[in-house]
Coordinates of C-alpha atoms and ligand atoms in Angstrom, one line a residue:
X1 CA 70.9 9.9 81.7
X2 CA 72.8 8.4 78.5
X3 CA 70.5 6.0 76.6
X4 CA 71.8 3.9 73.5
X5 CA 68.9 3.1 71.4
X6 CA 69.9 0.4 68.9
X7 CA 67.5 -0.2 65.9
X8 CA 67.3 -1.2 62.1
X9 CA 65.2 1.9 61.3
X10 CA 64.6 5.5 62.2
X11 CA 62.4 8.3 60.7
X12 CA 63.1 10.3 58.8
X13 CA 66.2 8.3 57.3
X14 CA 64.7 5.0 56.6
X15 CA 61.3 3.5 57.4
X16 CA 59.2 0.6 56.8
X17 CA 56.7 0.8 59.4
X18 CA 55.9 2.2 62.8
X19 CA 59.1 1.1 64.5
X20 CA 60.8 3.9 62.6
X21 CA 58.6 6.5 63.9
X22 CA 59.1 5.5 67.3
X23 CA 62.9 5.3 67.2
X24 CA 63.0 8.8 65.4
X25 CA 60.6 10.5 67.9
X26 CA 61.2 9.0 71.1
X27 CA 64.7 10.7 71.5
X28 CA 63.3 14.0 70.8
X29 CA 60.5 13.6 73.4
X30 CA 63.1 12.3 75.9
X31 CA 65.7 15.3 75.3
X32 CA 63.3 17.5 77.5
X33 CA 63.4 14.9 80.2
X34 CA 67.0 14.8 81.3
X35 CA 67.3 11.7 78.8
X36 CA 70.1 12.0 76.0
X37 CA 69.6 9.2 73.7
X38 CA 72.0 8.2 70.9
X39 CA 70.8 5.8 68.2
X40 CA 73.0 3.1 66.6
X41 CA 71.7 2.4 63.1
X42 CA 73.1 0.5 60.0
X43 CA 74.7 2.4 57.1
X44 CA 72.3 2.0 54.7
X45 CA 73.0 4.0 51.7
X46 CA 70.3 6.5 52.7
X47 CA 72.0 6.9 56.1
X48 CA 75.5 7.4 54.6
X49 CA 74.2 9.9 52.0
X50 CA 72.8 12.1 55.3
X51 CA 76.0 13.1 56.7
X52 CA 79.5 14.0 55.8
X53 CA 81.8 11.2 56.7
X54 CA 84.7 12.3 59.2
X55 CA 87.0 10.3 61.2
X56 CA 85.3 7.2 62.8
X57 CA 84.9 7.0 66.3
X58 CA 85.7 3.1 66.0
X59 CA 87.1 0.9 63.7
X60 CA 86.6 -2.9 63.2
X61 CA 89.5 -4.4 60.9
X62 CA 87.0 -7.6 60.6
X63 CA 83.2 -7.4 61.5
X64 CA 81.1 -10.3 60.2
X65 CA 83.3 -10.6 57.1
X66 CA 84.5 -7.2 56.3
X67 CA 85.8 -4.0 57.4
X68 CA 83.6 -1.9 59.4
X69 CA 83.7 1.7 61.3
X70 CA 81.2 3.8 63.5
X71 CA 80.7 7.2 62.9
X72 CA 78.9 9.6 65.6
X73 CA 77.0 12.1 63.8
X74 CA 74.2 14.5 64.2
X75 CA 71.3 14.3 61.7
X76 CA 68.9 16.9 62.2
X77 CA 68.0 16.6 65.8
X78 CA 69.0 13.0 66.2
X79 CA 72.4 12.0 67.7
X80 CA 73.5 8.8 65.8
X81 CA 75.9 6.2 65.6
X82 CA 76.2 5.1 62.2
X83 CA 77.6 1.6 61.3
X84 CA 79.3 1.9 58.2
X85 CA 79.7 -1.9 57.0
X86 CA 79.5 -1.6 53.2
X87 CA 79.7 -5.4 52.9
X88 CA 76.3 -5.8 54.9
X89 CA 74.5 -2.5 54.4
X90 CA 75.5 -0.8 51.0
X91 CA 73.2 -2.6 48.7
X92 CA 70.1 -1.0 46.7
X93 CA 66.7 -2.4 47.8
X94 CA 65.0 -2.4 51.3
X95 CA 66.7 -2.3 54.8
X96 CA 65.7 -6.3 54.9
X97 CA 65.7 -7.5 51.4
X98 CA 65.6 -6.9 47.7
X99 CA 63.3 -4.4 46.1
X100 CA 61.2 -7.3 44.9
X101 CA 60.7 -8.4 48.8
X102 CA 62.8 -11.4 49.2
X103 CA 64.7 -11.4 52.5
X104 CA 68.7 -10.8 52.1
X105 CA 69.8 -14.3 52.7
X106 CA 72.5 -12.8 55.1
X107 CA 69.9 -11.0 57.4
X108 CA 71.3 -13.1 60.2
X109 CA 74.8 -11.6 59.7
X110 CA 73.8 -8.1 59.0
X111 CA 71.8 -7.7 62.4
X112 CA 74.2 -10.0 64.3
X113 CA 77.1 -7.2 63.3
X114 CA 74.5 -4.5 64.3
X115 CA 73.8 -5.9 67.8
X116 CA 77.6 -6.9 68.2
X117 CA 78.5 -3.3 67.8
X118 CA 75.5 -2.3 70.2
X119 CA 77.2 -4.5 72.7
X120 CA 80.5 -3.4 72.1
X121 CA 79.6 0.3 72.8
X122 CA 77.5 -0.8 75.6
X123 CA 80.7 -2.2 76.9
X124 CA 82.6 1.0 76.6
X125 CA 84.7 0.6 73.3
X126 CA 84.0 4.2 72.3
X127 CA 86.1 6.6 74.4
X128 CA 84.1 9.0 76.4
X129 CA 80.8 7.3 75.6
X130 CA 79.2 5.0 78.3
X131 CA 75.5 4.4 78.1
X132 CA 73.7 4.0 81.6
X133 CA 71.0 2.0 79.5
X134 CA 70.4 0.2 76.7
X135 CA 67.2 0.1 74.5
X136 CA 66.9 -2.6 71.9
X137 CA 64.0 -2.7 69.2
X138 CA 62.8 -5.9 67.8
X139 CA 64.5 -8.9 66.6
X140 CA 67.1 -6.8 64.4
X141 CA 68.9 -5.5 67.5
X142 CA 67.8 -8.1 70.2
X143 CA 70.7 -9.8 70.1
X144 CA 72.7 -6.5 71.5
X145 CA 71.5 -8.0 74.8
X146 CA 72.9 -11.3 74.6
X147 CA 76.2 -9.6 73.3
X148 CA 76.0 -7.4 76.3
X149 CA 75.2 -10.6 78.4
X150 CA 78.0 -12.6 77.5
X151 CA 80.1 -9.9 76.9
X152 CA 81.7 -6.9 79.0
X153 CA 78.2 -5.3 79.4
X154 CA 76.3 -7.4 81.6
X155 CA 76.0 -4.9 84.2
X156 CA 74.5 -2.4 82.1
X157 CA 70.6 -2.2 82.5
X158 CA 68.8 -2.9 79.2
X159 CA 65.4 -3.3 77.7
X160 CA 63.8 -4.5 74.7
X161 CA 60.8 -3.1 73.1
X162 CA 58.6 -5.4 71.0
X163 CA 56.9 -3.5 68.1
X164 CA 55.7 -6.7 66.7
X165 CA 56.1 -10.2 67.9
X166 CA 55.3 -11.8 64.6
X167 CA 58.8 -11.0 63.4
X168 CA 61.3 -13.2 65.5
X169 CA 64.6 -13.7 63.3
X170 CA 64.9 -17.5 63.8
X171 CA 67.7 -19.0 62.1
X172 CA 69.3 -22.4 61.9
X173 CA 71.8 -23.6 64.4
X174 CA 74.7 -23.5 62.0
X175 CA 75.1 -19.9 62.3
X176 CA 75.8 -20.0 66.0
X177 CA 79.6 -20.4 65.2
X178 CA 79.8 -17.3 63.2
X179 CA 78.1 -15.2 66.2
X180 CA 81.2 -14.4 68.2
X181 CA 79.5 -15.7 71.4
X182 CA 80.7 -18.1 73.9
X183 CA 79.5 -21.7 73.6
X184 CA 77.6 -21.5 76.9
X185 CA 75.2 -18.9 75.1
X186 CA 73.9 -21.7 72.9
X187 CA 71.3 -23.0 75.7
X188 CA 67.8 -22.6 76.6
X189 CA 68.3 -19.6 78.7
X190 CA 70.3 -18.1 76.1
X191 CA 70.1 -17.9 72.4
X192 CA 68.7 -21.1 71.5
X193 CA 65.2 -21.7 70.4
X194 CA 64.2 -24.9 69.3
X195 CA 67.3 -26.1 68.1
X196 CA 68.2 -23.0 66.3
X197 CA 69.2 -19.4 66.9
X198 CA 66.3 -17.0 67.8
X199 CA 67.1 -13.4 67.9
X200 CA 64.1 -11.7 69.3
X201 CA 63.9 -14.8 71.9
X202 CA 67.5 -14.0 73.1
X203 CA 66.6 -10.5 73.7
X204 CA 63.4 -11.4 75.8
X205 CA 65.7 -13.7 77.9
X206 CA 68.7 -11.3 78.5
X207 CA 66.5 -8.0 78.5
X208 CA 66.2 -6.5 82.2
X209 CA 63.1 -5.5 81.1
X210 CA 60.4 -6.0 78.2
X211 CA 58.0 -3.5 76.9
X212 CA 55.6 -3.5 74.2
X213 CA 53.7 -0.8 72.6
X214 CA 50.4 -0.9 74.4
X215 CA 48.9 -2.1 77.5
X216 CA 46.4 -4.2 75.7
X217 CA 49.1 -6.0 73.5
X218 CA 51.2 -6.4 76.8
X219 CA 48.6 -8.9 78.0
X220 CA 47.7 -10.3 74.8
X221 CA 51.0 -11.6 73.9
X222 CA 50.8 -13.7 77.3
X223 CA 48.2 -15.8 75.6
X224 CA 49.0 -18.8 72.9
X225 CA 46.7 -16.8 70.5
X226 CA 48.9 -13.8 70.3
X227 CA 52.0 -15.1 71.6
X228 CA 53.5 -16.7 68.4
X229 CA 55.2 -19.3 70.5
X230 CA 57.0 -17.1 72.9
X231 CA 53.9 -16.7 75.5
X232 CA 55.8 -19.2 77.5
X233 CA 58.9 -17.0 77.8
X234 CA 56.8 -13.9 78.0
X235 CA 54.7 -15.4 80.9
X236 CA 58.0 -16.4 82.8
X237 CA 59.2 -12.5 82.5
X238 CA 55.8 -11.1 83.3
X239 CA 56.8 -9.2 86.1
X240 CA 59.2 -7.5 84.0
X241 CA 57.0 -6.7 81.2
X242 CA 55.4 -3.4 80.5
X243 CA 52.9 -1.8 78.1
X244 CA 53.6 1.8 77.0
X245 CA 51.5 3.2 74.1
X246 CA 53.3 4.9 71.5
X247 CA 52.9 8.8 70.7
X248 CA 53.3 10.6 67.4
X249 CA 55.5 13.2 66.4
X250 CA 52.8 16.2 66.8
X251 CA 54.9 18.6 64.9
X252 CA 55.1 16.5 61.7
X253 CA 51.6 15.4 61.9
X254 CA 49.9 18.8 62.5
X255 CA 47.0 19.8 60.4
X256 CA 47.6 23.2 61.1
X257 CA 50.9 23.2 59.5
X258 CA 51.4 20.2 57.4
X259 CA 52.8 21.0 54.2
X260 CA 51.5 17.8 52.5
X261 CA 48.2 19.2 52.8
X262 CA 46.3 21.1 50.2
X263 CA 44.6 22.8 53.2
X264 CA 45.5 23.4 56.7
X265 CA 42.9 23.5 59.2
X266 CA 42.3 23.0 63.0
X267 CA 39.6 21.6 65.1
X268 CA 37.9 25.2 64.7
X269 CA 38.0 25.1 61.0
X270 CA 37.1 21.8 59.9
X271 CA 35.2 22.8 56.8
X272 CA 38.6 23.4 55.3
X273 CA 39.1 19.8 55.1
X274 CA 36.9 19.8 52.1
X275 CA 39.9 20.9 50.0
X276 CA 41.8 18.0 50.9
X277 CA 38.9 15.7 50.4
X278 CA 38.7 16.9 46.8
X279 CA 42.3 16.0 46.4
X280 CA 41.7 12.5 47.6
X281 CA 38.8 12.2 45.5
X282 CA 40.7 13.2 42.3
X283 CA 43.6 11.1 43.1
X284 CA 41.8 8.0 43.7
X285 CA 39.0 8.8 41.0
X286 CA 36.2 9.0 43.5
X287 CA 32.8 10.6 42.5
X288 CA 32.1 13.6 44.6
X289 CA 28.7 13.1 46.4
X290 CA 29.3 14.1 49.8
X291 CA 29.0 10.5 51.4
X292 CA 31.7 9.7 53.8
X293 CA 35.1 8.6 52.4
X294 CA 36.8 5.6 54.4
X295 CA 40.1 5.3 53.8
X296 CA 43.1 2.7 54.4
X297 CA 46.9 3.6 54.8
X298 CA 48.6 0.3 55.3
X299 CA 50.9 -2.4 54.4
X300 CA 48.4 -5.1 52.6
X301 CA 48.9 -8.1 54.9
X302 CA 47.0 -10.8 56.5
X303 CA 47.9 -8.9 59.9
X304 CA 46.3 -5.9 58.9
X305 CA 43.1 -7.9 58.1
X306 CA 43.0 -6.5 54.7
X307 CA 41.5 -9.8 53.3
X308 CA 38.6 -9.3 55.8
X309 CA 38.2 -5.8 54.4
X310 CA 38.4 -7.0 50.5
X311 CA 35.8 -9.6 51.2
X312 CA 33.4 -6.9 52.1
X313 CA 33.9 -4.1 49.8
X314 CA 30.7 -4.7 48.0
X315 CA 28.7 -4.4 51.4
X316 CA 30.9 -1.4 52.4
X317 CA 29.7 0.2 49.0
X318 CA 26.2 -0.8 49.5
X319 CA 26.1 0.9 52.8
X320 CA 26.8 4.2 51.3
X321 CA 30.6 4.8 52.0
X322 CA 33.4 5.4 49.7
X323 CA 36.9 3.7 49.9
X324 CA 40.4 5.1 49.4
X325 CA 42.9 2.7 49.7
X326 CA 46.8 3.4 49.6
X327 CA 48.9 0.3 50.5
X328 CA 51.3 -2.1 49.2
X329 CA 52.3 -5.8 50.2
X330 CA 50.8 -9.2 49.6
X331 CA 50.5 -9.2 45.8
X332 CA 47.2 -11.3 45.8
X333 CA 45.5 -8.6 48.1
X334 CA 46.5 -5.8 45.9
X335 CA 45.3 -7.8 43.0
X336 CA 41.9 -8.4 44.9
X337 CA 41.5 -4.7 46.1
X338 CA 42.2 -3.3 42.4
X339 CA 39.7 -5.7 41.1
X340 CA 37.3 -4.4 43.5
X341 CA 38.0 -0.7 42.4
X342 CA 37.4 -1.8 38.9
X343 CA 34.0 -3.1 40.0
X344 CA 32.9 0.0 41.8
X345 CA 34.3 2.8 39.6
X346 CA 33.8 6.0 41.3
X347 CA 33.1 4.6 44.7
X348 CA 36.6 2.6 45.6
X349 CA 39.9 3.9 44.6
X350 CA 43.1 2.1 45.2
X351 CA 46.6 3.2 45.0
X352 CA 49.4 0.4 45.1
X353 CA 52.4 1.9 46.5
X354 CA 54.3 3.8 49.7
X355 CA 53.5 7.4 49.5
X356 CA 54.1 9.3 52.8
X357 CA 52.6 12.7 51.3
X358 CA 49.4 11.3 50.0
X359 CA 49.0 9.4 53.4
X360 CA 48.9 12.9 55.1
X361 CA 46.5 14.2 52.5
X362 CA 44.1 11.3 53.0
X363 CA 44.4 11.9 56.8
X364 CA 43.2 15.5 56.4
X365 CA 40.6 15.0 53.8
X366 CA 39.1 11.6 54.3
X367 CA 36.1 11.3 56.7
X368 CA 37.3 8.0 58.4
X369 CA 40.3 5.4 58.5
X370 CA 39.6 1.8 58.9
X371 CA 42.3 -0.6 60.7
X372 CA 40.7 -4.1 60.8
X373 CA 44.0 -5.6 62.3
X374 CA 44.0 -9.3 63.6
X375 CA 46.5 -8.1 66.0
X376 CA 48.0 -4.6 66.5
X377 CA 50.7 -4.0 68.9
X378 CA 50.0 -0.2 68.9
X379 CA 49.3 1.1 65.5
X380 CA 50.0 4.7 64.4
X381 CA 47.5 5.6 61.7
X382 CA 44.7 5.7 64.3
X383 CA 46.7 8.3 66.2
X384 CA 47.2 10.2 63.1
X385 CA 43.4 9.8 62.4
X386 CA 42.6 11.0 65.8
X387 CA 44.8 14.2 65.2
X388 CA 43.5 14.8 61.9
X389 CA 39.7 14.5 62.4
X390 CA 39.7 11.2 60.2
X391 CA 37.7 9.2 62.6
X392 CA 39.4 5.9 63.2
X393 CA 37.2 2.5 62.9
X394 CA 39.3 -0.2 64.4
X395 CA 39.1 -3.9 65.4
X396 CA 39.0 -4.2 69.2
X397 CA 42.5 -5.4 69.8
X398 CA 46.0 -4.3 70.8
X399 CA 46.7 -0.5 70.9
X400 CA 43.6 0.0 68.9
X401 CA 41.4 -1.2 71.8
X402 CA 43.6 1.4 74.1
X403 CA 43.4 4.4 72.0
X404 CA 39.7 4.6 70.6
X405 CA 36.9 5.3 72.5
X406 CA 33.8 3.6 70.6
X407 CA 30.9 6.0 69.7
X408 CA 28.3 3.8 71.3
X409 CA 25.1 5.5 72.9
X410 CA 26.7 6.1 76.4
X411 CA 29.9 7.5 74.9
X412 CA 28.1 9.7 72.3
X413 CA 25.9 11.2 74.9
X414 CA 28.8 11.7 77.3
X415 CA 30.7 13.4 74.3
X416 CA 33.7 11.2 74.8
X417 CA 33.5 9.3 71.5
X418 CA 36.6 9.2 69.3
X419 CA 35.7 6.4 66.9
X420 CA 34.3 3.0 66.1
X421 CA 35.3 -0.2 67.3
X422 CA 34.4 -3.6 66.2
X423 CA 34.7 -7.1 67.4
X424 CA 35.1 -9.9 66.6
X425 CA 37.2 -9.1 63.7
X426 CA 35.2 -10.4 60.9
X427 CA 33.4 -9.0 58.0
X428 CA 29.9 -8.9 59.6
X429 CA 31.1 -6.9 62.5
X430 CA 32.9 -4.5 60.5
X431 CA 30.1 -3.9 58.2
X432 CA 28.1 -3.1 61.3
X433 CA 30.9 -0.5 62.2
X434 CA 30.6 1.0 58.8
X435 CA 27.0 1.3 58.9
X436 CA 26.8 2.8 62.2
X437 CA 29.5 5.2 60.9
X438 CA 27.6 6.3 58.0
X439 CA 24.5 6.8 60.3
X440 CA 26.5 9.2 62.4
X441 CA 28.2 10.9 59.5
X442 CA 24.7 11.7 58.3
X443 CA 24.4 14.0 61.5
X444 CA 26.9 16.7 61.1
X445 CA 27.0 18.0 64.6
X446 CA 27.3 14.6 66.3
X447 CA 30.2 13.7 63.4
X448 CA 32.0 17.1 64.1
X449 CA 31.9 16.6 67.9
X450 CA 33.6 12.8 67.3
X451 CA 36.2 14.4 65.3
X452 CA 36.9 17.2 67.7
X453 CA 36.9 15.0 70.6
X454 CA 39.7 12.8 68.7
X455 CA 41.6 16.2 67.8
X456 CA 41.6 17.0 71.7
X457 CA 43.1 13.6 72.5
X458 CA 46.5 13.7 73.8
X459 CA 48.6 11.5 71.1
X460 CA 51.9 13.2 71.9
X461 CA 54.9 11.6 73.1
X462 CA 54.7 13.6 76.3
X463 CA 53.1 11.0 78.4
X464 CA 54.6 8.0 77.0
X465 CA 58.2 9.5 77.0
X466 CA 57.6 10.2 80.9
X467 CA 56.8 6.5 81.4
X468 CA 59.8 5.4 79.7
X469 CA 61.9 7.8 82.0
X470 CA 60.4 6.1 84.8
X471 CA 61.1 2.6 83.6
X472 CA 64.6 3.9 82.7
X473 CA 64.8 5.0 86.5
X474 CA 63.6 1.9 87.7
X475 CA 66.3 0.0 85.9
X476 CA 69.0 2.3 87.2
X477 CA 67.8 1.6 90.7
X478 CA 67.9 -2.1 90.0
X479 CA 71.5 -2.0 89.1
X480 CA 72.3 0.1 92.1
X481 CA 70.8 -2.6 94.3
Ligands
LIG501 P1 53.0 -1.3 61.1 O1 54.3 -0.8 61.5 O2 52.7 -2.6 61.7 O3 53.2 -1.1 59.6 P2 51.8 1.2 62.1 O4 50.4 1.7 62.1 O5 52.3 0.9 63.6 O6 51.7 -0.2 61.4 O7 52.7 2.2 61.2 C1 52.7 2.3 60.0 C2 53.1 3.5 59.4 O8 53.5 3.4 58.1 C3 52.3 4.7 59.5 O9 53.2 5.9 59.6 C4 51.6 4.8 57.9 O10 51.2 5.9 57.9 C5 52.7 4.2 57.2 N1 52.4 3.7 56.0 C6 51.8 2.2 55.9 N2 51.6 2.1 54.7 C7 52.0 3.2 54.1 C8 51.9 3.6 52.5 N3 51.3 2.7 51.4 N4 52.3 4.7 52.2 C9 52.5 5.8 53.2 N5 52.4 5.3 54.6 C10 52.4 4.4 54.9

């Protein structure tokens, strides 16, 4: 089975969040299951630098305002189609905006181009390559499904995975004329959305199936509270809606072999975590007193509930925990957290920035990781936490609710607890969870059993990849029918 995946980011080449982890890991997990996945990605500078350019497999004399070409390359274990379009993707900064965080003003054009190429490949423009299925991700590649539907690939089954409904790609109606779609597409059951053009909306409308990254989030987005204005459409498509939890790359995230760690360890040698913990204490300027270190590895945003956390830092310190926070994002939140660190020297440390290596050391050395998201489609850091014996403390929402078993009395005595959940998501409930954590941390045998139980959990891609394969098969049977 040939599946074309279309995505704006893929690990290890280009990553701003969990989407990249998923698109990077899924092809590898699928390879052992009879599915060959090829991934179309934009030719950002880091992507172009990852391979030696040879003859392209397809050329565009003009694609959204400039020359473009498609290269078929292998980078590591990944089979890629790279869209080389310098006028759209060859720029310094992030994949979606400048280094200072402003969106590129032509994002609508950049990701329409990516999607148009996805639609063209689905339609068979590359000789010798015809995908059986097209799998798009988030708004940046959602329009692929519209280009397919209004082009030559209407009969090719497609699905879109929503990694975060909050990002929708909404633009003014004025861009429609430049998208190269037929006039009929600009209507309610096409790409039109509240008078403008909605990229994600268009994808949700055109996809044969819609998936999101956990069963709970799949239910939540049918409600106005989590539906972000798209709950009506999602409800209409409820019979084609699936929730499949993400896995993680258990080779990269393996405490026994992880090169980023100061000391490797397994569930049998948890004591070795102390060396990683020492590295965390040094990096974050924390005093070493044996109290639990609760860490944060996150975008610092409202979605992630970082304001809720920031408001109860004093309470967390008073409860006897230390905090090590790695993140970047909202400048106001960065400031608030840095101020909290200054207030609680030795108890709270903050590193502003994005640091993959440090995030591994934190998972390998901290006692717990807190994830107080207001909504969380799946979440990956709690899965890394499980695997590393860094006990997750999570808000009971989305994928966090699906993947962590709360250490309540019943779960503790049954020996199945893997972390702590709290609800509702407010400072009081969060503090209560921290207090429970501090209490259990003081009981080394119980704590180690929570750690080991988490480390035993299957967080690999295996089961989830199997579910995607089942869905691909279902779509193929629908095409046959
Ligand atoms: P989201 O995609 O919404 O940001 P996820 O939990 O799904 O949230 O994925 C976040 C990913 O980004 C994880 O791999 C996490 O380790 C990583 N990450 C987030 N912030 C940082 C940071 N400041 N430094 C290093 N890694 C980070």
